């Protein structure tokens, strides 16, 4: 982007990503610009984006740039195959804009796999990390608890879980402002030694670091916020993420069924939904372990959620999280070896 | 037990198990007997049991027998060590009563590990099974969905997951009366091939059986009841069980906070609690893979839950589940090999 005033953070937005495309991403970009501090490059089908932009008359449009891209990576499509078949798809062009220094980070509500692939391939990963890792709070009743990994890496080895401890620790410090985050292993019993082979072997490694490692945390204690960083294999983290969402949906229906259409019912349903669908409610979180900023959001996100995600991108840029990760990885690895 | 009228099923109850001991187990036994069809051997500290029995004046007492035992295996105690140190603890005497033919099954709200150890060691396991497996519905919004394993076996191999498919299938048929249960693998994506190594390898094995195998189910679909038998490693199953309980607790608090002390609040809270804490609400379920009936319940169970668990024991005896398991295991294994 050119001609951006000083102090304004340029963000690339995958305008085609998400369930709704430009009809949501364009007004979300304008809303985020209106909130201040960002300029947005809308990446995607230039005609469709422009048609949507034409509906609005706001000074925010001065901080919008349309960046053409061809095609979209669909949910469920193989990201690796998509990168070969359509290298100019909106998500890859978005990541490329960041790589070329035209934006400070990208935001996408499209296929999570494609966002991770784009960040991994275009940005490159930190030393010793194979692919980006998703981590963040997913149980809204414990909004200060980062769970990592949320589904990017399965069949995780103990060494990688230690890396996640380092990444989660620095994320908790910089993003959630916890001075000395409690780091815990998710397990099926609270006593040391309770769990599977991964938990047992990782316990030994974490005990040798100076992290504030408090041992195991049980899943029923997750909503109580008993740790600020919770480590688990991505299969398990993804189960936590998706089960929480699924339970939120049936409970919200249940609340509405019992209470009917009252103000109290509306308020309670909305609050439960937001706490059980934190990604959808609050936009998205940064991908960890890659050499650049990628905010990965929820496909179903509406205008507010996408605008929040753009705001999150600006905030994360300012915390220096991306730059701080490699140093923390190196530091913790040195303690283990 | 002697002198039991014909058609009455004798059940051994670990009277010392659970958070409340005889003050709950004794009235629960009397309540279950009053409901009809069972006699109960109360196993434990004879004096404490008798003192509790003396508080009641009911004909149900004619179908009660007190069986003395010495000590209790506490929650968190190593079951193997407990079996050596206190072989006459209430849970082991309860299992022994079944083994000797004095009861048709035992019920315990005590340490889950001790119940599994008692059933595994005293009853013995089915051919090729190392230890009992806990399976049953845990998400009350899908009360017809059996999830197996719930925490007994971690670092599960594909062959064992196929065994669980057989056990879950026969449980679903006999206990939940599903003619042709849909069997699914819990995974982090719905497409075949999405998941970890265990899911991928087990998929190949299950495809060669005549089970009604429908592929993967995602965690967000669990509350929708999209399968009747859901297979997972015990670590993952235990996460589902405990996360559901933990979320239930914070949501019930949230509901009460927003709605205050009204009848509607009370009704909604109770319903949500019961659906998120199905084990506590409904007593307990049978342990699978062992040569005898063991109903493993929740430590916090109150009188109704324990009485329900005794009723469940009688029901399970009548279904013939225990006897049917080995045949189903043999049948499915033959298809895979």
XYZ file of C-alpha atoms in Angstrom:
674
model
C 0.000 0.000 0.000
C 1.278 3.475 -0.745
C 0.577 6.851 0.741
C -0.296 5.565 4.192
C -0.016 8.188 6.931
C 2.626 7.561 9.590
C 1.476 5.496 12.586
C -1.166 3.707 10.539
C -0.656 -0.080 10.350
C -1.339 -1.570 6.910
C -3.156 -4.938 7.046
C -3.926 -7.274 4.143
C -7.422 -8.760 4.337
C -8.339 -11.866 2.345
C -11.565 -10.310 1.060
C -12.795 -13.577 -0.441
C -12.270 -15.728 2.677
C -15.015 -16.770 5.028
C -18.569 -17.876 4.443
C -19.742 -14.455 3.242
C -16.898 -12.979 1.132
C -16.873 -9.258 0.227
C -20.382 -8.614 1.577
C -18.861 -9.032 5.035
C -15.147 -8.343 4.567
C -15.587 -4.963 2.847
C -17.818 -3.330 5.498
C -15.627 -4.952 8.166
C -12.543 -3.294 6.687
C -14.297 0.078 6.645
C -15.407 -0.415 10.244
C -11.873 -1.304 11.358
C -10.446 1.734 9.571
C -13.093 3.888 11.220
C -12.000 2.561 14.609
C -8.591 3.990 13.829
C -4.973 3.040 13.355
C -5.205 0.725 10.333
C -5.277 0.812 6.569
C -6.623 -2.260 4.748
C -5.593 -3.893 1.488
C -8.647 -5.813 0.283
C -7.282 -8.811 -1.620
C -9.455 -10.741 -4.062
C -11.793 -10.366 -7.044
C -11.336 -6.655 -7.802
C -14.732 -6.245 -9.460
C -16.662 -7.892 -6.644
C -14.769 -5.879 -4.047
C -15.263 -2.609 -5.901
C -18.976 -3.294 -6.324
C -19.245 -3.748 -2.586
C -17.131 -0.643 -1.872
C -19.401 1.426 -4.107
C -22.235 0.846 -1.647
C -20.474 2.878 1.017
C -19.746 6.576 1.240
C -17.243 7.082 4.019
C -13.841 8.744 4.437
C -12.583 5.332 5.576
C -12.357 4.446 1.881
C -9.248 6.639 1.622
C -7.357 3.998 3.595
C -8.555 1.105 1.442
C -6.629 -0.364 -1.447
C -7.933 -3.103 -3.733
C -5.356 -5.771 -4.568
C -6.478 -8.144 -7.322
C -6.202 -11.905 -6.844
C -7.541 -14.850 -8.801
C -9.559 -17.551 -7.122
C -10.195 -18.692 -3.568
C -9.011 -21.752 -1.661
C -12.172 -23.488 -0.519
C -12.679 -25.070 2.884
C -11.657 -28.730 2.643
C -9.466 -28.201 -0.439
C -5.902 -29.502 -0.067
C -3.819 -26.372 0.684
C -0.677 -27.860 -0.889
C -2.519 -28.701 -4.117
C -4.235 -25.296 -4.096
C -0.878 -23.523 -3.811
C 0.319 -25.301 -6.949
C -2.944 -24.955 -8.886
C -3.847 -21.368 -7.958
C -0.834 -19.490 -6.623
C -2.694 -16.206 -7.201
C -5.613 -17.117 -4.936
C -6.547 -14.392 -2.456
C -4.912 -16.018 0.572
C -1.540 -16.480 -1.161
C -1.574 -12.929 -2.573
C -2.405 -11.657 0.946
C 0.590 -13.481 2.437
C 2.752 -12.261 -0.472
C 1.791 -8.637 0.270
C 3.123 -9.094 3.795
C 6.273 -10.826 2.588
C 6.946 -7.914 0.231
C 6.537 -5.428 3.076
C 3.342 -3.910 1.714
C 1.359 -4.963 4.772
C 2.296 -5.737 8.380
C 0.190 -8.894 8.493
C -2.760 -10.657 6.890
C -6.195 -11.524 8.195
C -8.275 -14.343 6.734
C -11.597 -15.956 7.620
C -11.128 -18.497 4.829
C -9.942 -22.097 5.018
C -7.788 -22.454 8.132
C -5.627 -24.998 6.355
C -5.004 -22.572 3.507
C -4.119 -19.725 5.889
C -1.636 -21.954 7.682
C -0.195 -23.183 4.393
C 0.126 -19.641 3.053
C 1.860 -18.395 6.199
C 4.070 -21.480 6.415
C 5.172 -21.433 2.774
C 5.252 -17.687 2.056
C 6.567 -16.397 5.418
C 8.621 -19.460 6.303
C 8.702 -20.992 9.777
C 10.880 -20.395 12.800
C 13.981 -22.584 13.092
C 13.011 -26.150 13.969
C 9.267 -25.615 13.456
C 7.662 -27.459 10.542
C 4.414 -25.564 10.270
C 2.444 -22.801 11.932
C 0.584 -23.646 15.127
C -2.761 -22.309 16.221
C -3.001 -21.350 19.856
C -5.296 -19.093 21.801
C -8.139 -19.008 24.297
C -11.049 -21.189 23.161
C -13.089 -21.537 26.318
C -14.505 -18.067 26.806
C -15.123 -18.717 30.488
C -11.330 -18.662 30.806
C -10.448 -15.915 28.317
C -6.927 -15.586 29.707
C -6.003 -19.239 29.054
C -4.098 -19.926 25.851
C -4.451 -23.506 24.615
C -1.838 -24.690 22.141
C -1.973 -26.582 19.697
C -5.538 -26.264 18.483
C -5.348 -28.659 15.563
C -2.445 -27.797 13.312
C -0.091 -30.525 14.540
C -1.249 -34.040 15.400
C 0.798 -36.979 16.728
C 2.984 -34.379 18.419
C 6.359 -35.323 19.903
C 7.465 -34.114 23.366
C 10.066 -31.734 21.898
C 7.413 -29.943 19.857
C 5.213 -29.587 22.933
C 8.140 -27.876 24.671
C 8.383 -25.518 21.674
C 4.670 -24.819 22.090
C 5.321 -24.057 25.755
C 7.822 -21.392 24.681
C 5.455 -19.941 22.040
C 2.483 -20.016 24.410
C 4.533 -18.404 27.151
C 5.606 -15.465 25.021
C 2.074 -15.114 23.613
C 0.612 -15.048 27.109
C 3.127 -12.437 28.224
C 2.866 -10.101 25.246
C -0.758 -10.473 24.193
C -2.498 -11.249 27.482
C -0.051 -9.290 29.668
C 0.577 -12.105 32.154
C 3.918 -11.504 33.831
C 4.596 -15.083 34.829
C 2.147 -17.373 33.041
C 1.361 -20.715 34.670
C 2.170 -23.377 32.078
C 0.343 -26.726 32.369
C 0.004 -29.974 30.460
C -3.553 -31.017 29.722
C -4.014 -34.518 31.100
C -6.551 -36.991 32.436
C -5.402 -36.768 36.027
C -3.866 -33.986 38.057
C -1.058 -35.998 39.672
C 2.375 -36.059 38.022
C 2.701 -39.219 35.957
C -1.013 -39.430 35.143
C -1.623 -39.336 31.418
C -0.339 -40.799 28.197
C 3.245 -41.235 26.997
C 3.344 -37.713 25.522
C 2.361 -36.106 28.820
C 4.842 -38.157 30.820
C 7.810 -37.481 28.560
C 6.994 -33.792 28.177
C 6.728 -33.427 31.966
C 10.369 -34.421 32.332
C 11.451 -31.916 29.697
C 9.405 -29.015 31.088
C 10.707 -29.620 34.593
C 14.161 -28.688 33.334
C 13.077 -25.253 32.068
C 12.564 -22.018 34.018
C 8.982 -21.800 32.784
C 6.393 -21.500 35.550
C 5.379 -25.126 34.914
C 2.662 -26.259 37.305
C 2.216 -29.850 36.085
C -1.055 -31.298 34.824
C -4.405 -29.610 34.446
C -7.588 -31.661 33.978
C -10.132 -30.748 31.305
C -12.822 -29.942 33.882
C -10.516 -27.270 35.311
C -10.047 -25.556 31.942
C -13.104 -23.282 32.293
C -11.844 -22.214 35.730
C -8.720 -20.634 34.236
C -6.284 -22.522 36.453
C -3.386 -21.975 34.028
C -2.515 -19.308 31.470
C -0.832 -21.663 28.968
C -2.217 -25.177 28.407
C -0.277 -27.593 26.224
C -1.753 -30.467 24.275
C -1.470 -32.396 21.043
C -3.369 -30.658 18.239
C -5.854 -33.529 17.980
C -6.862 -32.992 21.603
C -6.824 -29.198 21.262
C -9.080 -29.407 18.247
C -11.470 -31.642 20.199
C -11.594 -29.008 22.955
C -12.223 -26.228 20.430
C -14.935 -28.022 18.492
C -16.655 -29.738 21.419
C -16.922 -26.382 23.188
C -18.502 -24.858 20.075
C -20.882 -27.787 19.611
C -21.993 -27.773 23.232
C -22.473 -24.006 23.049
C -24.835 -24.414 20.113
C -27.073 -27.025 21.750
C -27.111 -25.175 25.068
C -28.096 -21.902 23.413
C -30.978 -23.717 21.691
C -31.919 -25.269 25.017
C -31.915 -21.871 26.777
C -34.137 -20.361 24.089
C -36.498 -23.323 24.246
C -36.943 -23.078 28.018
C -37.008 -19.282 28.344
C -38.770 -18.346 25.114
C -38.262 -15.006 23.375
C -37.520 -12.709 26.282
C -34.829 -10.075 26.816
C -33.231 -12.211 29.513
C -33.211 -15.210 27.168
C -31.583 -13.093 24.470
C -28.919 -11.759 26.831
C -28.101 -15.166 28.335
C -28.010 -16.900 24.932
C -25.703 -14.269 23.502
C -23.333 -14.448 26.461
C -23.173 -18.250 26.421
C -22.664 -18.267 22.664
C -19.798 -15.785 22.887
C -18.055 -17.720 25.644
C -18.406 -21.049 23.839
C -17.512 -19.700 20.377
C -14.714 -17.333 21.247
C -13.135 -17.469 17.785
C -16.367 -16.567 16.076
C -17.237 -13.939 18.652
C -13.866 -12.243 18.779
C -12.524 -12.601 15.277
C -9.432 -14.739 15.372
C -5.962 -15.158 16.703
C -2.380 -15.060 15.428
C -0.709 -18.131 14.006
C 2.388 -19.019 16.001
C 5.730 -20.349 14.776
C 5.875 -18.474 11.459
C 7.990 -15.506 10.355
C 5.122 -13.104 9.864
C 1.718 -12.132 11.133
C -1.325 -14.173 10.118
C -4.634 -13.762 11.901
C -6.726 -16.870 11.355
C -10.411 -16.368 11.923
C -13.639 -18.305 11.808
C -15.431 -18.874 8.506
C -18.797 -17.881 9.914
C -17.509 -14.515 11.173
C -19.762 -11.547 10.702
C -18.779 -7.898 10.179
C -17.942 -7.220 13.830
C -15.795 -10.340 14.138
C -13.797 -9.523 10.991
C -13.357 -5.917 12.103
C -12.167 -7.205 15.494
C -9.707 -9.523 13.753
C -8.234 -6.551 11.861
C -7.951 -4.701 15.163
C -6.272 -7.765 16.657
C -3.752 -7.760 13.786
C -2.799 -4.159 14.570
C -2.524 -4.945 18.271
C -0.340 -8.006 17.674
C 1.982 -6.020 15.392
C 2.474 -3.498 18.186
C 3.273 -6.155 20.817
C 6.255 -7.445 18.845
C 5.023 -11.041 19.243
C 6.270 -12.185 15.853
C 9.843 -11.045 16.517
C 9.908 -12.296 20.131
C 9.056 -15.920 19.354
C 12.394 -17.136 17.977
C 14.324 -15.768 20.973
C 11.988 -17.477 23.438
C 12.200 -20.755 21.485
C 15.988 -20.612 21.525
C 16.060 -19.792 25.226
C 13.763 -22.650 26.312
C 15.388 -25.181 23.987
C 18.799 -24.357 25.471
C 17.458 -25.145 28.944
C 16.143 -28.524 27.844
C 19.236 -29.608 25.956
C -27.107 -63.691 49.454
C -29.505 -66.374 50.596
C -33.272 -66.608 50.667
C -33.840 -64.277 47.738
C -37.242 -64.707 46.082
C -37.205 -65.947 42.488
C -36.960 -63.229 39.845
C -35.145 -60.868 42.191
C -31.670 -59.881 40.995
C -29.033 -59.741 43.755
C -26.613 -56.803 43.413
C -23.510 -56.107 45.514
C -23.155 -52.429 46.434
C -19.836 -51.015 47.595
C -21.410 -49.224 50.550
C -18.208 -47.320 51.383
C -17.578 -45.996 47.864
C -18.336 -42.477 46.756
C -17.992 -39.141 48.473
C -20.721 -39.823 51.018
C -20.420 -43.517 52.017
C -23.237 -45.292 53.889
C -25.232 -42.097 54.464
C -26.009 -42.191 50.749
C -25.493 -45.809 49.729
C -27.793 -47.292 52.394
C -30.896 -45.184 51.606
C -30.111 -45.638 47.893
C -30.171 -49.424 48.315
C -33.508 -49.244 50.127
C -34.898 -46.971 47.429
C -33.759 -49.350 44.656
C -35.271 -52.338 46.471
C -38.501 -50.381 46.894
C -38.566 -49.771 43.151
C -38.648 -53.540 42.728
C -36.713 -56.422 41.266
C -33.475 -56.253 43.239
C -31.922 -57.372 46.491
C -28.794 -55.564 47.691
C -25.716 -56.806 49.520
C -24.251 -53.782 51.295
C -20.517 -54.359 51.390
C -18.320 -52.458 53.850
C -17.898 -51.482 57.488
C -20.670 -53.579 59.061
C -21.159 -51.304 62.066
C -21.397 -48.113 60.037
C -23.805 -49.761 57.592
C -25.959 -51.175 60.382
C -26.080 -47.819 62.152
C -27.377 -46.266 58.975
C -29.866 -49.092 58.362
C -31.260 -48.629 61.884
C -32.487 -45.188 60.861
C -34.998 -46.703 58.441
C -38.121 -48.721 59.034
C -39.152 -50.233 55.736
C -39.963 -53.709 54.395
C -37.182 -53.107 51.853
C -34.752 -54.088 54.625
C -35.781 -57.731 54.155
C -33.889 -57.719 50.851
C -30.757 -56.218 52.352
C -27.760 -58.176 53.516
C -24.699 -56.675 55.193
C -21.391 -58.125 53.966
C -18.399 -57.068 56.080
C -15.293 -55.680 54.431
C -12.209 -53.941 55.769
C -11.097 -50.586 54.409
C -11.792 -48.531 51.331
C -9.660 -47.764 48.296
C -9.424 -43.994 48.197
C -9.619 -41.876 45.038
C -6.093 -41.395 43.719
C -4.696 -44.454 45.516
C -2.868 -46.913 43.249
C -5.405 -49.701 42.635
C -2.677 -52.327 42.158
C -1.012 -51.401 45.435
C -4.379 -51.238 47.195
C -5.242 -54.751 46.017
C -2.054 -56.092 47.634
C -2.288 -53.961 50.794
C -6.017 -54.290 51.490
C -7.495 -57.248 49.595
C -10.552 -57.112 51.874
C -11.445 -53.537 50.962
C -15.116 -53.041 50.078
C -14.613 -52.890 46.321
C -12.660 -56.168 46.180
C -15.126 -57.962 48.460
C -17.953 -56.664 46.236
C -16.303 -58.089 43.117
C -15.580 -61.329 45.014
C -19.280 -61.700 45.895
C -20.091 -61.593 42.190
C -17.293 -63.997 41.303
C -18.648 -66.464 43.910
C -22.130 -66.218 42.422
C -23.632 -64.461 45.418
C -24.508 -61.392 43.363
C -25.177 -60.797 39.670
C -22.999 -57.707 39.553
C -21.494 -54.935 41.648
C -22.127 -51.213 41.780
C -19.549 -48.749 43.087
C -19.336 -44.971 43.306
C -15.818 -45.263 44.704
C -12.486 -44.785 42.942
C -12.996 -45.546 39.250
C -9.492 -46.976 39.056
C -10.230 -49.351 41.923
C -13.509 -50.504 40.350
C -11.748 -51.224 37.088
C -8.907 -52.999 38.870
C -11.335 -55.084 40.945
C -13.351 -56.108 37.889
C -10.244 -56.731 35.815
C -8.444 -58.829 38.418
C -11.347 -60.597 40.125
C -13.615 -61.208 37.108
C -10.852 -61.508 34.532
C -11.013 -59.912 31.087
C -12.306 -61.117 27.747
C -9.778 -62.843 25.486
C -7.285 -60.334 24.104
C -8.448 -57.462 26.331
C -5.973 -56.248 28.972
C -8.292 -54.234 31.162
C -11.878 -53.132 31.451
C -12.978 -50.211 29.297
C -15.424 -47.490 30.242
C -17.896 -46.564 27.558
C -21.246 -44.848 27.595
C -23.090 -41.654 26.752
C -21.399 -38.617 28.324
C -22.968 -35.758 26.427
C -26.526 -35.732 27.704
C -27.728 -33.813 24.647
C -26.991 -37.035 22.725
C -28.076 -39.647 25.284
C -28.113 -42.391 22.678
C -24.444 -41.954 21.710
C -21.995 -44.329 23.390
C -18.436 -42.974 23.503
C -15.688 -45.521 24.098
C -13.026 -45.403 25.628
C -13.620 -42.821 28.332
C -10.242 -42.937 30.001
C -9.307 -46.490 30.893
C -6.916 -47.065 28.010
C -4.516 -44.411 26.718
C -2.069 -44.614 23.797
C -4.527 -47.029 22.206
C -3.529 -49.141 19.195
C -5.838 -49.511 16.143
C -6.628 -53.149 16.980
C -7.932 -52.189 20.401
C -10.099 -49.475 18.876
C -11.636 -52.155 16.638
C -12.307 -54.210 19.778
C -14.005 -51.150 21.257
C -16.098 -50.887 18.102
C -17.336 -54.439 18.739
C -18.010 -53.765 22.433
C -19.697 -50.434 21.723
C -21.793 -52.007 18.981
C -23.162 -54.742 21.207
C -23.701 -52.252 24.037
C -25.635 -49.934 21.738
C -27.777 -52.811 20.487
C -28.576 -54.419 23.832
C -28.660 -51.437 26.191
C -29.842 -48.633 23.940
C -31.883 -50.831 21.604
C -30.386 -49.526 18.369
C -30.826 -52.158 15.679
C -27.997 -51.028 13.437
C -25.825 -48.547 15.342
C -23.833 -46.059 13.280
C -20.207 -46.501 14.322
C -17.871 -43.499 13.867
C -14.311 -42.507 14.649
C -13.939 -39.235 16.493
C -11.625 -37.035 14.476
C -10.654 -33.456 13.708
C -12.139 -33.452 10.227
C -15.072 -35.250 8.684
C -13.351 -36.400 5.477
C -11.750 -39.861 5.354
C -8.044 -39.542 6.022
C -8.394 -36.475 8.264
C -7.011 -37.115 11.705
C -4.024 -38.640 13.426
C -2.268 -41.945 12.744
C -4.653 -43.876 15.020
C -7.715 -42.636 13.134
C -6.210 -43.377 9.733
C -5.088 -46.898 10.574
C -8.317 -47.760 12.378
C -10.344 -46.516 9.398
C -8.757 -49.158 7.193
C -9.529 -51.889 9.712
C -13.135 -50.848 10.301
C -13.823 -50.655 6.580
C -13.256 -54.410 6.411
C -15.946 -55.215 9.006
C -19.698 -55.454 8.568
C -20.224 -52.817 11.234
C -22.323 -49.845 10.124
C -19.153 -47.734 9.988
C -19.856 -44.175 8.813
C -16.316 -42.763 8.963
C -15.304 -39.740 11.011
C -17.422 -37.617 13.304
C -16.210 -34.201 14.470
C -16.451 -33.144 18.119
C -18.936 -30.348 17.354
C -21.304 -32.974 15.956
C -21.217 -35.086 19.124
C -24.068 -33.215 20.847
C -26.191 -33.702 17.719
C -26.168 -37.478 18.089
C -24.903 -38.165 14.565
C -23.604 -41.634 15.529
C -24.584 -44.221 18.118
C -21.058 -45.516 18.791
C -18.103 -43.095 18.805
C -14.584 -44.496 19.085
C -11.596 -42.677 20.516
C -8.464 -43.146 22.530
C -9.186 -43.044 26.274
C -7.198 -39.835 26.688
C -9.485 -38.073 24.226
C -12.612 -39.706 25.658
C -11.668 -38.575 29.136
C -11.147 -35.033 27.832
C -14.663 -35.120 26.361
C -16.128 -36.444 29.625
C -14.378 -33.969 31.901
C -14.579 -30.913 29.645
C -18.332 -31.472 29.291
C -18.678 -31.646 33.066
C -16.511 -28.583 33.630
C -18.369 -26.509 31.039
C -21.665 -27.648 32.568
C -20.602 -26.335 35.950
C -19.595 -22.848 34.742
C -22.649 -22.541 32.513
C -25.013 -23.493 35.338
C -23.378 -20.795 37.502
C -23.714 -18.353 34.620
C -27.421 -19.161 34.166
C -28.102 -18.653 37.876
C -26.178 -15.390 37.873
C -28.144 -13.958 34.951
C -31.595 -15.291 35.852
C -31.420 -15.152 39.649
C -33.420 -17.443 41.907
C -36.495 -18.100 39.804
C -38.366 -21.297 38.986
C -37.300 -21.017 35.361
C -33.679 -20.559 36.416
C -33.928 -23.629 38.639
C -35.471 -25.746 35.877
C -32.988 -24.654 33.218
C -29.980 -25.067 35.522
C -31.063 -28.552 36.535
C -31.637 -29.636 32.936
C -28.295 -28.272 31.748
C -26.511 -29.852 34.701
C -28.062 -33.257 34.008
C -27.161 -33.169 30.325
C -23.578 -32.078 30.998
C -23.030 -34.439 33.959
C -24.780 -37.532 32.727
C -22.806 -39.909 34.921
C -23.631 -37.991 38.057
C -27.226 -37.483 37.041
C -27.935 -41.024 35.956
C -25.792 -43.111 38.250
C -23.256 -44.951 36.171
C -22.598 -47.399 33.399
C -21.282 -50.919 32.932
C -17.595 -51.588 32.480
C -16.942 -53.300 29.161
C -14.461 -56.052 28.347
C -14.608 -57.931 31.651
C -16.184 -61.278 32.575
C -18.755 -59.905 34.951
C -20.969 -56.948 35.660
C -19.486 -53.810 37.237
C -21.406 -50.554 37.296
C -18.981 -47.683 37.749
C -20.552 -44.504 39.013
C -19.599 -40.994 39.940
C -18.122 -40.220 43.352
C -20.402 -37.248 43.929
C -23.558 -39.325 43.313
C -26.489 -38.680 45.599
C -29.197 -41.139 46.696
C -31.162 -41.004 43.441
C -28.060 -41.540 41.304
C -26.936 -44.553 43.336
C -30.441 -46.023 43.289
C -30.509 -45.508 39.513
C -27.145 -47.254 39.214
C -28.540 -50.276 41.060
C -31.515 -50.256 38.708
C -29.096 -50.046 35.786
C -27.247 -53.097 37.111
C -30.469 -55.117 37.118
C -31.335 -53.922 33.632
C -27.897 -54.779 32.255
C -28.069 -58.288 33.778
C -31.338 -58.847 31.954
C -29.983 -57.685 28.582
C -27.292 -60.358 28.566
C -24.639 -57.756 27.681
C -21.864 -59.411 29.648
C -22.274 -62.747 27.871
C -22.745 -61.221 24.407
C -19.479 -59.273 24.345
C -17.018 -62.110 23.687
C -19.040 -63.411 20.746
C -19.182 -59.955 19.141
C -15.445 -59.459 19.707
C -14.673 -62.787 18.056
C -16.980 -62.042 15.140
C -15.520 -58.594 14.362
C -11.924 -59.717 14.848
C -12.468 -62.534 12.368
C -13.630 -60.012 9.757
C -10.537 -57.862 10.237
C -8.008 -60.695 10.141
